[in-house]
Amino acid sequence: MASIRERKNKDGSISYTVVYFLNTQKGRKQKSAGTFTNDKAAAELKTKEVEYLEQKGTLLSPNKVTVEEFFKQYAPIQAVDQEWSPNYYADVKRYMKNHVLPELGHKKMQSLTSLDITLLFNELKKRKSDSPKYRRLSMENRPCLAGSTLQLIYTILDSMCKTAVKWKVIEESPITIDKPSLGKVEEAK
């Protein structure tokens, strides 16, 4: 349940504080609040949002876990649960290390957006392959990443985000784009 506290400031303005309690990942209650100056409507809207999320059971305590930290927790557990082969597990770690973590590893899971995912895949579609079979070629003559590589990265991120929702790290998955096709990728410029 959320409540609104009205307070008169020294300068004569009125501020409205929305107060509510979150369950932390350690099972404790944590007081949380948001303040709105001279905007009772925004405070009431926030109250309704908090109550709706409480009702749905998706009101999450803010946490600071990054994409990289979450991946380090997620990968070993998924490898056992999904019975990944050692080769597949190595591929997953390599693709994340080479393609995803440099771009998104520092971001907090809760602040990850569909725009971040879209921009990542737009960049990956243009990225030149670093496959050993192309290393003899100059960078400008190398092909872009294969469609199968993009699909594997998509599958990893999609599964990771769905697991984060299930584990209540994030409210909803930021993956809103379609899975990349196996067809030809655009040439890098």
PDB file of C-alpha atoms in Angstrom:
ATOM      1  CA  MET A   1       0.000   0.000   0.000  1.00  0.00           C
ATOM      2  CA  ALA A   2       1.296   3.440  -0.885  1.00  0.00           C
ATOM      3  CA  SER A   3       0.432   6.698   0.821  1.00  0.00           C
ATOM      4  CA  ILE A   4       0.891  10.376  -0.015  1.00  0.00           C
ATOM      5  CA  ARG A   5       2.318  12.817   2.505  1.00  0.00           C
ATOM      6  CA  GLU A   6       1.786  16.509   1.862  1.00  0.00           C
ATOM      7  CA  ARG A   7       4.405  18.937   3.144  1.00  0.00           C
ATOM      8  CA  LYS A   8       4.707  22.722   2.924  1.00  0.00           C
ATOM      9  CA  ASN A   9       8.232  23.841   2.086  1.00  0.00           C
ATOM     10  CA  LYS A  10       9.970  26.971   3.458  1.00  0.00           C
ATOM     11  CA  ASP A  11       9.609  28.703   0.105  1.00  0.00           C
ATOM     12  CA  GLY A  12       5.823  28.236   0.212  1.00  0.00           C
ATOM     13  CA  SER A  13       5.670  25.453  -2.349  1.00  0.00           C
ATOM     14  CA  ILE A  14       3.979  22.154  -1.524  1.00  0.00           C
ATOM     15  CA  SER A  15       5.648  18.815  -2.044  1.00  0.00           C
ATOM     16  CA  TYR A  16       3.950  15.432  -2.118  1.00  0.00           C
ATOM     17  CA  THR A  17       5.879  12.362  -1.043  1.00  0.00           C
ATOM     18  CA  VAL A  18       4.682   8.911  -2.082  1.00  0.00           C
ATOM     19  CA  VAL A  19       5.773   6.397   0.565  1.00  0.00           C
ATOM     20  CA  TYR A  20       5.664   2.614   0.052  1.00  0.00           C
ATOM     21  CA  PHE A  21       7.482  -0.524   1.136  1.00  0.00           C
ATOM     22  CA  LEU A  22       9.398  -2.967  -1.047  1.00  0.00           C
ATOM     23  CA  ASN A  23      10.483  -6.507  -0.293  1.00  0.00           C
ATOM     24  CA  THR A  24      14.243  -6.773  -0.752  1.00  0.00           C
ATOM     25  CA  GLN A  25      15.923  -9.825  -2.241  1.00  0.00           C
ATOM     26  CA  LYS A  26      16.930 -10.770   1.320  1.00  0.00           C
ATOM     27  CA  GLY A  27      13.250 -10.871   2.352  1.00  0.00           C
ATOM     28  CA  ARG A  28      13.252  -7.651   4.386  1.00  0.00           C
ATOM     29  CA  LYS A  29      10.933  -4.677   3.997  1.00  0.00           C
ATOM     30  CA  GLN A  30      12.550  -1.517   2.641  1.00  0.00           C
ATOM     31  CA  LYS A  31      10.920   1.907   2.783  1.00  0.00           C
ATOM     32  CA  SER A  32      10.940   3.722  -0.531  1.00  0.00           C
ATOM     33  CA  ALA A  33       9.656   7.156  -1.495  1.00  0.00           C
ATOM     34  CA  GLY A  34       9.289   9.523  -4.404  1.00  0.00           C
ATOM     35  CA  THR A  35       8.779  13.271  -4.032  1.00  0.00           C
ATOM     36  CA  PHE A  36       6.831  15.507  -6.391  1.00  0.00           C
ATOM     37  CA  THR A  37       6.930  19.289  -5.913  1.00  0.00           C
ATOM     38  CA  ASN A  38       3.675  21.139  -6.666  1.00  0.00           C
ATOM     39  CA  ASP A  39       2.319  18.119  -8.575  1.00  0.00           C
ATOM     40  CA  LYS A  40      -0.322  16.210  -6.642  1.00  0.00           C
ATOM     41  CA  ALA A  41      -1.566  14.531  -9.833  1.00  0.00           C
ATOM     42  CA  ALA A  42       1.883  12.970 -10.456  1.00  0.00           C
ATOM     43  CA  ALA A  43       2.005  11.770  -6.840  1.00  0.00           C
ATOM     44  CA  GLU A  44      -1.446  10.192  -7.180  1.00  0.00           C
ATOM     45  CA  LEU A  45      -0.393   8.546 -10.443  1.00  0.00           C
ATOM     46  CA  LYS A  46       2.727   7.127  -8.765  1.00  0.00           C
ATOM     47  CA  THR A  47       0.557   5.811  -5.908  1.00  0.00           C
ATOM     48  CA  LYS A  48      -1.739   4.027  -8.376  1.00  0.00           C
ATOM     49  CA  GLU A  49       1.277   2.610 -10.232  1.00  0.00           C
ATOM     50  CA  VAL A  50       2.808   1.244  -7.004  1.00  0.00           C
ATOM     51  CA  GLU A  51      -0.510  -0.287  -5.916  1.00  0.00           C
ATOM     52  CA  TYR A  52      -1.014  -1.870  -9.355  1.00  0.00           C
ATOM     53  CA  LEU A  53       2.480  -3.388  -9.308  1.00  0.00           C
ATOM     54  CA  GLU A  54       1.922  -4.650  -5.742  1.00  0.00           C
ATOM     55  CA  GLN A  55      -1.316  -6.278  -6.859  1.00  0.00           C
ATOM     56  CA  LYS A  56       0.437  -7.944  -9.818  1.00  0.00           C
ATOM     57  CA  GLY A  57       3.279  -9.044  -7.549  1.00  0.00           C
ATOM     58  CA  THR A  58       5.875  -7.311  -9.716  1.00  0.00           C
ATOM     59  CA  LEU A  59       6.896  -4.405  -7.490  1.00  0.00           C
ATOM     60  CA  LEU A  60      10.652  -4.872  -7.384  1.00  0.00           C
ATOM     61  CA  SER A  61      13.217  -3.489  -5.025  1.00  0.00           C
ATOM     62  CA  PRO A  62      15.789  -1.415  -6.939  1.00  0.00           C
ATOM     63  CA  ASN A  63      19.030  -3.328  -7.304  1.00  0.00           C
ATOM     64  CA  LYS A  64      22.366  -2.506  -8.801  1.00  0.00           C
ATOM     65  CA  VAL A  65      23.165  -5.801 -10.507  1.00  0.00           C
ATOM     66  CA  THR A  66      24.719  -5.158 -13.921  1.00  0.00           C
ATOM     67  CA  VAL A  67      24.257  -7.201 -17.092  1.00  0.00           C
ATOM     68  CA  GLU A  68      27.739  -8.664 -16.614  1.00  0.00           C
ATOM     69  CA  GLU A  69      27.122  -9.600 -12.961  1.00  0.00           C
ATOM     70  CA  PHE A  70      23.787 -11.166 -13.837  1.00  0.00           C
ATOM     71  CA  PHE A  71      25.339 -13.131 -16.710  1.00  0.00           C
ATOM     72  CA  LYS A  72      27.940 -14.559 -14.317  1.00  0.00           C
ATOM     73  CA  GLN A  73      25.094 -15.846 -12.097  1.00  0.00           C
ATOM     74  CA  TYR A  74      22.834 -16.912 -14.956  1.00  0.00           C
ATOM     75  CA  ALA A  75      25.217 -18.863 -17.208  1.00  0.00           C
ATOM     76  CA  PRO A  76      26.382 -21.615 -14.804  1.00  0.00           C
ATOM     77  CA  ILE A  77      22.833 -22.218 -13.538  1.00  0.00           C
ATOM     78  CA  GLN A  78      21.347 -22.345 -17.046  1.00  0.00           C
ATOM     79  CA  ALA A  79      24.157 -24.595 -18.251  1.00  0.00           C
ATOM     80  CA  VAL A  80      23.112 -27.200 -15.678  1.00  0.00           C
ATOM     81  CA  ASP A  81      19.324 -26.641 -15.938  1.00  0.00           C
ATOM     82  CA  GLN A  82      19.290 -26.723 -19.750  1.00  0.00           C
ATOM     83  CA  GLU A  83      22.031 -29.382 -19.984  1.00  0.00           C
ATOM     84  CA  TRP A  84      24.283 -27.311 -22.227  1.00  0.00           C
ATOM     85  CA  SER A  85      27.211 -29.159 -23.747  1.00  0.00           C
ATOM     86  CA  PRO A  86      30.686 -27.918 -22.754  1.00  0.00           C
ATOM     87  CA  ASN A  87      31.169 -26.545 -26.297  1.00  0.00           C
ATOM     88  CA  TYR A  88      27.878 -24.646 -26.253  1.00  0.00           C
ATOM     89  CA  TYR A  89      28.664 -23.227 -22.797  1.00  0.00           C
ATOM     90  CA  ALA A  90      32.065 -22.038 -24.078  1.00  0.00           C
ATOM     91  CA  ASP A  91      30.378 -20.469 -27.144  1.00  0.00           C
ATOM     92  CA  VAL A  92      27.835 -18.646 -24.963  1.00  0.00           C
ATOM     93  CA  LYS A  93      30.572 -17.210 -22.736  1.00  0.00           C
ATOM     94  CA  ARG A  94      32.710 -16.232 -25.746  1.00  0.00           C
ATOM     95  CA  TYR A  95      29.866 -14.498 -27.631  1.00  0.00           C
ATOM     96  CA  MET A  96      28.810 -12.603 -24.524  1.00  0.00           C
ATOM     97  CA  LYS A  97      32.409 -11.590 -23.756  1.00  0.00           C
ATOM     98  CA  ASN A  98      33.167 -10.503 -27.323  1.00  0.00           C
ATOM     99  CA  HIS A  99      29.888  -8.962 -28.459  1.00  0.00           C
ATOM    100  CA  VAL A 100      27.481  -8.115 -25.632  1.00  0.00           C
ATOM    101  CA  LEU A 101      29.400  -7.337 -22.447  1.00  0.00           C
ATOM    102  CA  PRO A 102      31.633  -4.645 -24.006  1.00  0.00           C
ATOM    103  CA  GLU A 103      28.460  -2.783 -25.063  1.00  0.00           C
ATOM    104  CA  LEU A 104      25.998  -3.563 -22.254  1.00  0.00           C
ATOM    105  CA  GLY A 105      27.963  -5.206 -19.421  1.00  0.00           C
ATOM    106  CA  HIS A 106      28.187  -2.017 -17.349  1.00  0.00           C
ATOM    107  CA  LYS A 107      24.432  -1.259 -17.528  1.00  0.00           C
ATOM    108  CA  LYS A 108      22.144  -2.160 -14.642  1.00  0.00           C
ATOM    109  CA  MET A 109      19.699  -4.927 -15.528  1.00  0.00           C
ATOM    110  CA  GLN A 110      16.780  -2.781 -14.328  1.00  0.00           C
ATOM    111  CA  SER A 111      17.779   0.089 -16.620  1.00  0.00           C
ATOM    112  CA  LEU A 112      18.196  -2.084 -19.722  1.00  0.00           C
ATOM    113  CA  THR A 113      15.745  -0.962 -22.420  1.00  0.00           C
ATOM    114  CA  SER A 114      14.528  -2.260 -25.744  1.00  0.00           C
ATOM    115  CA  LEU A 115      16.378   0.682 -27.320  1.00  0.00           C
ATOM    116  CA  ASP A 116      19.657  -0.669 -25.869  1.00  0.00           C
ATOM    117  CA  ILE A 117      18.942  -4.074 -27.420  1.00  0.00           C
ATOM    118  CA  THR A 118      17.967  -2.561 -30.780  1.00  0.00           C
ATOM    119  CA  LEU A 119      21.119  -0.418 -30.891  1.00  0.00           C
ATOM    120  CA  LEU A 120      23.253  -3.431 -29.951  1.00  0.00           C
ATOM    121  CA  PHE A 121      21.862  -5.518 -32.816  1.00  0.00           C
ATOM    122  CA  ASN A 122      22.141  -2.625 -35.282  1.00  0.00           C
ATOM    123  CA  GLU A 123      25.832  -2.413 -34.341  1.00  0.00           C
ATOM    124  CA  LEU A 124      26.354  -6.193 -34.481  1.00  0.00           C
ATOM    125  CA  LYS A 125      24.811  -6.414 -37.974  1.00  0.00           C
ATOM    126  CA  LYS A 126      27.562  -4.074 -39.228  1.00  0.00           C
ATOM    127  CA  ARG A 127      30.425  -5.594 -37.221  1.00  0.00           C
ATOM    128  CA  LYS A 128      33.170  -7.375 -39.165  1.00  0.00           C
ATOM    129  CA  SER A 129      33.791 -11.028 -38.352  1.00  0.00           C
ATOM    130  CA  ASP A 130      36.815 -11.887 -36.249  1.00  0.00           C
ATOM    131  CA  SER A 131      36.588 -15.558 -37.097  1.00  0.00           C
ATOM    132  CA  PRO A 132      40.004 -17.273 -37.500  1.00  0.00           C
ATOM    133  CA  LYS A 133      39.153 -18.213 -41.087  1.00  0.00           C
ATOM    134  CA  TYR A 134      38.951 -14.500 -42.011  1.00  0.00           C
ATOM    135  CA  ARG A 135      41.928 -13.200 -40.063  1.00  0.00           C
ATOM    136  CA  ARG A 136      44.188 -13.385 -43.097  1.00  0.00           C
ATOM    137  CA  LEU A 137      41.942 -10.803 -44.784  1.00  0.00           C
ATOM    138  CA  SER A 138      42.146  -7.097 -44.085  1.00  0.00           C
ATOM    139  CA  MET A 139      39.310  -5.697 -41.957  1.00  0.00           C
ATOM    140  CA  GLU A 140      37.617  -4.004 -44.912  1.00  0.00           C
ATOM    141  CA  ASN A 141      37.526  -7.305 -46.850  1.00  0.00           C
ATOM    142  CA  ARG A 142      36.083  -9.380 -44.009  1.00  0.00           C
ATOM    143  CA  PRO A 143      32.383 -10.254 -44.052  1.00  0.00           C
ATOM    144  CA  CYS A 144      30.020  -9.104 -41.318  1.00  0.00           C
ATOM    145  CA  LEU A 145      28.972 -11.385 -38.479  1.00  0.00           C
ATOM    146  CA  ALA A 146      27.005 -14.396 -39.693  1.00  0.00           C
ATOM    147  CA  GLY A 147      23.240 -14.577 -39.225  1.00  0.00           C
ATOM    148  CA  SER A 148      23.739 -17.685 -37.076  1.00  0.00           C
ATOM    149  CA  THR A 149      26.006 -15.682 -34.744  1.00  0.00           C
ATOM    150  CA  LEU A 150      23.379 -12.954 -34.425  1.00  0.00           C
ATOM    151  CA  GLN A 151      20.711 -15.586 -33.756  1.00  0.00           C
ATOM    152  CA  LEU A 152      22.781 -17.198 -31.008  1.00  0.00           C
ATOM    153  CA  ILE A 153      23.410 -13.816 -29.347  1.00  0.00           C
ATOM    154  CA  TYR A 154      19.679 -13.062 -29.561  1.00  0.00           C
ATOM    155  CA  THR A 155      18.801 -16.455 -28.053  1.00  0.00           C
ATOM    156  CA  ILE A 156      21.247 -15.939 -25.173  1.00  0.00           C
ATOM    157  CA  LEU A 157      19.960 -12.426 -24.390  1.00  0.00           C
ATOM    158  CA  ASP A 158      16.309 -13.446 -24.723  1.00  0.00           C
ATOM    159  CA  SER A 159      16.760 -16.401 -22.374  1.00  0.00           C
ATOM    160  CA  MET A 160      18.796 -14.305 -19.943  1.00  0.00           C
ATOM    161  CA  CYS A 161      16.135 -11.571 -19.782  1.00  0.00           C
ATOM    162  CA  LYS A 162      13.282 -14.085 -19.379  1.00  0.00           C
ATOM    163  CA  THR A 163      15.218 -15.675 -16.517  1.00  0.00           C
ATOM    164  CA  ALA A 164      15.778 -12.231 -14.959  1.00  0.00           C
ATOM    165  CA  VAL A 165      11.993 -11.683 -15.023  1.00  0.00           C
ATOM    166  CA  LYS A 166      11.420 -15.112 -13.485  1.00  0.00           C
ATOM    167  CA  TRP A 167      13.994 -14.382 -10.747  1.00  0.00           C
ATOM    168  CA  LYS A 168      12.362 -10.950 -10.195  1.00  0.00           C
ATOM    169  CA  VAL A 169      15.479  -8.983 -11.084  1.00  0.00           C
ATOM    170  CA  ILE A 170      13.594  -7.029 -13.762  1.00  0.00           C
ATOM    171  CA  GLU A 171       9.890  -6.361 -14.225  1.00  0.00           C
ATOM    172  CA  GLU A 172       9.693  -7.249 -17.921  1.00  0.00           C
ATOM    173  CA  SER A 173      12.021  -8.321 -20.683  1.00  0.00           C
ATOM    174  CA  PRO A 174      13.517  -5.511 -22.780  1.00  0.00           C
ATOM    175  CA  ILE A 175      13.731  -7.875 -25.776  1.00  0.00           C
ATOM    176  CA  THR A 176      11.088  -6.573 -28.173  1.00  0.00           C
ATOM    177  CA  ILE A 177      12.869  -7.032 -31.497  1.00  0.00           C
ATOM    178  CA  ASP A 178      12.391 -10.071 -33.712  1.00  0.00           C
ATOM    179  CA  LYS A 179      15.027 -12.768 -33.890  1.00  0.00           C
ATOM    180  CA  PRO A 180      17.563 -11.914 -36.631  1.00  0.00           C
ATOM    181  CA  SER A 181      17.236 -13.917 -39.832  1.00  0.00           C
ATOM    182  CA  LEU A 182      19.852 -16.268 -41.197  1.00  0.00           C
ATOM    183  CA  GLY A 183      19.852 -14.359 -44.474  1.00  0.00           C
ATOM    184  CA  LYS A 184      22.562 -12.063 -45.698  1.00  0.00           C
ATOM    185  CA  VAL A 185      23.566  -9.309 -43.334  1.00  0.00           C
ATOM    186  CA  GLU A 186      24.218  -5.834 -44.653  1.00  0.00           C
ATOM    187  CA  GLU A 187      27.759  -5.025 -45.649  1.00  0.00           C
ATOM    188  CA  ALA A 188      29.697  -2.960 -43.150  1.00  0.00           C
ATOM    189  CA  LYS A 189      30.570   0.543 -44.255  1.00  0.00           C
TER     190      LYS A 189
END
